[in-house]
Amino acid sequence: MEFTVGQIAEVLRGTVEGDATQPINRLAKIEEAQAGALSFLSNPKYEPYLYSTGASAVIVSRALELRQPVTAALIRVEDPYTSFTTLLEFYQQATRTGKRGVEEPAYLAASSRIGENHYRGAFSYIGENCEIGRDVVIFPHVFIGDRCKIGDGTILYAGAKVYAETVIGARCTIHAGAVLGSDGFGFAPQPDGSYRTIPQIGNVVLEDNVSIGANATIDCATMGSTIIREGAKIDNLVQIAHNVEVGRHTVIASQSGVSGSTKIGDFCVLAGQTGLAGHLTLANRTTVTAQSGVGKSIKQEGVLLQGSPAFNLRDSLRANAVFRHLPDLERRLTLLERSRTEPEKP
Amino acid sequence: MEFTVGQIAEVLRGTVEGDATQPINRLAKIEEAQAGALSFLSNPKYEPYLYSTGASAVIVSRALELRQPVTAALIRVEDPYTSFTTLLEFYQQATRTGKRGVEEPAYLAASSRIGENHYRGAFSYIGENCEIGRDVVIFPHVFIGDRCKIGDGTILYAGAKVYAETVIGARCTIHAGAVLGSDGFGFAPQPDGSYRTIPQIGNVVLEDNVSIGANATIDCATMGSTIIREGAKIDNLVQIAHNVEVGRHTVIASQSGVSGSTKIGDFCVLAGQTGLAGHLTLANRTTVTAQSGVGKSIKQEGVLLQGSPAFNLRDSLRANAVFRHLPDLERRLTLLERSRTEPEKP
Amino acid sequence: MEFTVGQIAEVLRGTVEGDATQPINRLAKIEEAQAGALSFLSNPKYEPYLYSTGASAVIVSRALELRQPVTAALIRVEDPYTSFTTLLEFYQQATRTGKRGVEEPAYLAASSRIGENHYRGAFSYIGENCEIGRDVVIFPHVFIGDRCKIGDGTILYAGAKVYAETVIGARCTIHAGAVLGSDGFGFAPQPDGSYRTIPQIGNVVLEDNVSIGANATIDCATMGSTIIREGAKIDNLVQIAHNVEVGRHTVIASQSGVSGSTKIGDFCVLAGQTGLAGHLTLANRTTVTAQSGVGKSIKQEGVLLQGSPAFNLRDSLRANAVFRHLPDLERRLTLLERSRTEPEKP
């Protein structure tokens, strides 16, 4: 793919300063860009790179005043970051998510329906009685079980596994190896110490614009639904247990785990490797820092939590600061004890 | 699927109070159930829902005495929970695990044998010289390497990966994306700081009634076998390293990791995100709480562990309680020190 | 497979003491070996097993002086451990990694090239414009996206998923279910609290001799490359985020996570379940103990870190030692306070 600076400026409704005929064949960060690359400047902190970059062109704000001469052509727009993101989207669609057509062999049960303008890669599998929207992209080795529903424009990357009866909204992204609908971990202890498996007959529901990371696992509900609400973003290797609800626009970073029946509010953030116990409720805008473990419900909105077990971030930071010099604290205590029992020196 | 209340009562050998002709088309929790649903009441705590539920019918104990009138039909049985679990099993078999037949293309090496009454989904793969029992359910994209043995009635969900020479018992459940038999993490340091890979030529053995969660990984032994004993339940995204042994009816919750050569006893419980160091022995009935890390062997049975590094649960709870007000402790200590050096006020 | 002791000695250039005609059909640890097995003795600690082992033959050092009579045949070599590892390599190649040929159906886009002497398992998929070397082993259900490059002798186990434009060096091992090139977790917060996805258009680069564990996930860079350098070993279920660099011969154990843009030096060791925050730099030979969380860059080489948040290992061990008896510490403090306010006893 190759475009001129002028062609790109036209798409972005920007104005060009410098040579509009230069060819652009890739996008790059301003500090790494070389000839042929288009970059952008949004954060003022990076402005020094503008004067030294090897990029052929840089997208900048209409308001930017140059302090030094530049060698790159400039494309001036209202919001460079948004304009650049638009180009990234074009690029990703051209190289990865814009696939269409069917590669054989692909398996589609006769009882299932799928909308037009879709891609089904070789060795993809769609079971019985599925209803799948249009513009859907299904990479090779994707498994979609019986009676699933998938909305328009959703992308399932290679080897995503969707158990029967899962419901996926529109414009969702499911990354490679993610599993939706595996059995919840439910076992009834028996008198002899063994366990009887409790069949899990519920399903998983993803609302619109949900993203699920590579090799993440979302268990189906025992009965009813495990629900991931609109716009929630779930990272690689995250575990969501049965009957959990994840609120709207909540973000869960990699390797975090949410135990059964816990309800997470809207706009929450769980950093990496966090854990939530079961049957909790987290209020909207709760933030949990990395590697923390939450064992109690949070009723107040906007709380920041840290630690395992987690409590208030500020208190946790303070306690950790003292923890580091605990041996010193003990020494001081021992000194005091000794001075108490020994006579004071004159 | 639709049955009448009377038909279901007959299967459960229960007696009906109310309209036995009502149609039932799903199972639901008593607090969420609506018309057409069958629910159950086992825990007395939920009895109030019996008088307000929208369920068409509820399974209750023969011994239950009604305190108010009910609108739902009642099916009276000895043990409502067990009866309901039986219905869940029927339901799951009808909707998911009862599949039979072969979908093409499916790969089965000519040298392998598989028993009757099985399912092999499209794009499933069975390598050379395998011996697979009857009533086995193999979903699409399952990989079974050469010389594997699989017992009767085992289910492998979509995309489960079984390396060569793995042995799986009867009535096991392997969830989507689980990997059995990947190489143990064994590397011999070389004088130049690089590593030489130690080939891992052992295998994985799962005894009967074992359950492995989605995207869990069980490494093969360096030599000999990594063994998961009868009835053990392993959750999603768990890592079991080479030469580990997991005891009978031991439960390991999601995202836990067990390092190489560690032997876990029978009837143990590892909660979520726990870690065990290598070459340990854990006695029977050891319990490890969530996010804990165990670095030492446990010889006494029935111990409860917490923390990272983990120790006795009771002591850990007490230490954590003090940890939270460490800054306060330090303040008190500083005060004492000052009062020691300053003259006491009269 | 069956060889005589003499045949094996010839391969290893060793000399036989005892019956060279005995048949050997497997390799085993000296403490577990039985008739038909070949074992080795390297660590002097295990010498007692030499006199009691059931092995038919044992590889020992030329320098070893026997203290008791042995029943097993001996194969004397310079370095028993290295000789035994060589046999393990032969064995693994014969049983698992030596596969050659193509099983149908396998998908190979016409625009892609692959070198000679390779294996492509049934249901493996290779997209457009790939360049793949010779002696490559591609197991069933492997997905290789468009425009990938893969070096000679690399092995991809069942169901490994390689997104478009990934570059993999020579002699790499990618285990089952590993995902290379999934989108980095990049989302730009919008004024209404929702997120706009930042397309991730970079790729993943693995240099030579890299090993990636089962179900591990390596995200592509936002722009540029996520890089795993020569000889690095990454275990099962590890998460490597976008734009990370892992140094040469660095080892990352199971379930560890590295956040975006962090650069790990050469010869580092991350134990299991560790976490690194984003945008850090770790000097060469940094060691992080299990379950630790690193939040700051490490500039000095050879540092050992422990804890969450992590600090110097020695200090962390000492702080943890005091932590365990915090309730006792508090009691002692309270006693002192009381004695301060009460009149001293005569």
mmCIF file of N, CA and C in Angstrom, chain A residues 13 36 126 130 194 218-219 227 240 264 334 344:
data_model
loop_
_atom_site.group_PDB
_atom_site.id
_atom_site.type_symbol
_atom_site.label_atom_id
_atom_site.label_comp_id
_atom_site.label_asym_id
_atom_site.label_seq_id
_atom_site.Cartn_x
_atom_site.Cartn_y
_atom_site.Cartn_z
ATOM 1 N N ARG A 13 -9.133 15.617 5.764
ATOM 2 C CA ARG A 13 -9.562 17.019 5.637
ATOM 3 C C ARG A 13 -8.539 17.956 6.278
ATOM 4 N N GLY A 36 9.424 7.531 4.276
ATOM 5 C CA GLY A 36 8.305 6.718 3.835
ATOM 6 C C GLY A 36 7.232 6.601 4.897
ATOM 7 N N ILE A 126 -19.405 -23.578 12.255
ATOM 8 C CA ILE A 126 -20.626 -22.957 12.784
ATOM 9 C C ILE A 126 -21.675 -24.049 12.923
ATOM 10 N N CYS A 130 -27.675 -21.327 14.336
ATOM 11 C CA CYS A 130 -27.065 -20.054 14.714
ATOM 12 C C CYS A 130 -27.647 -18.914 13.884
ATOM 13 N N SER A 194 -15.647 -36.945 47.706
ATOM 14 C CA SER A 194 -15.578 -36.710 46.263
ATOM 15 C C SER A 194 -16.580 -35.604 45.890
ATOM 16 N N ILE A 218 -14.389 -17.221 29.642
ATOM 17 C CA ILE A 218 -15.613 -16.704 30.264
ATOM 18 C C ILE A 218 -16.548 -17.884 30.446
ATOM 19 N N ASP A 219 -16.800 -18.265 31.681
ATOM 20 C CA ASP A 219 -17.662 -19.427 31.933
ATOM 21 C C ASP A 219 -19.129 -19.079 31.765
ATOM 22 N N ILE A 227 -22.764 -12.161 32.145
ATOM 23 C CA ILE A 227 -23.006 -11.015 31.255
ATOM 24 C C ILE A 227 -21.820 -10.055 31.234
ATOM 25 N N ILE A 240 -13.258 -15.152 33.815
ATOM 26 C CA ILE A 240 -14.544 -14.659 34.325
ATOM 27 C C ILE A 240 -15.375 -15.889 34.657
ATOM 28 N N ILE A 264 -19.598 -6.589 38.885
ATOM 29 C CA ILE A 264 -18.712 -5.431 38.787
ATOM 30 C C ILE A 264 -19.483 -4.299 38.123
ATOM 31 N N THR A 334 12.823 -3.200 70.504
ATOM 32 C CA THR A 334 13.686 -3.969 71.405
ATOM 33 C C THR A 334 14.558 -3.033 72.249
ATOM 34 N N GLU A 344 18.471 3.889 83.681
ATOM 35 C CA GLU A 344 18.933 4.916 82.745
ATOM 36 C C GLU A 344 20.314 5.399 83.157
#
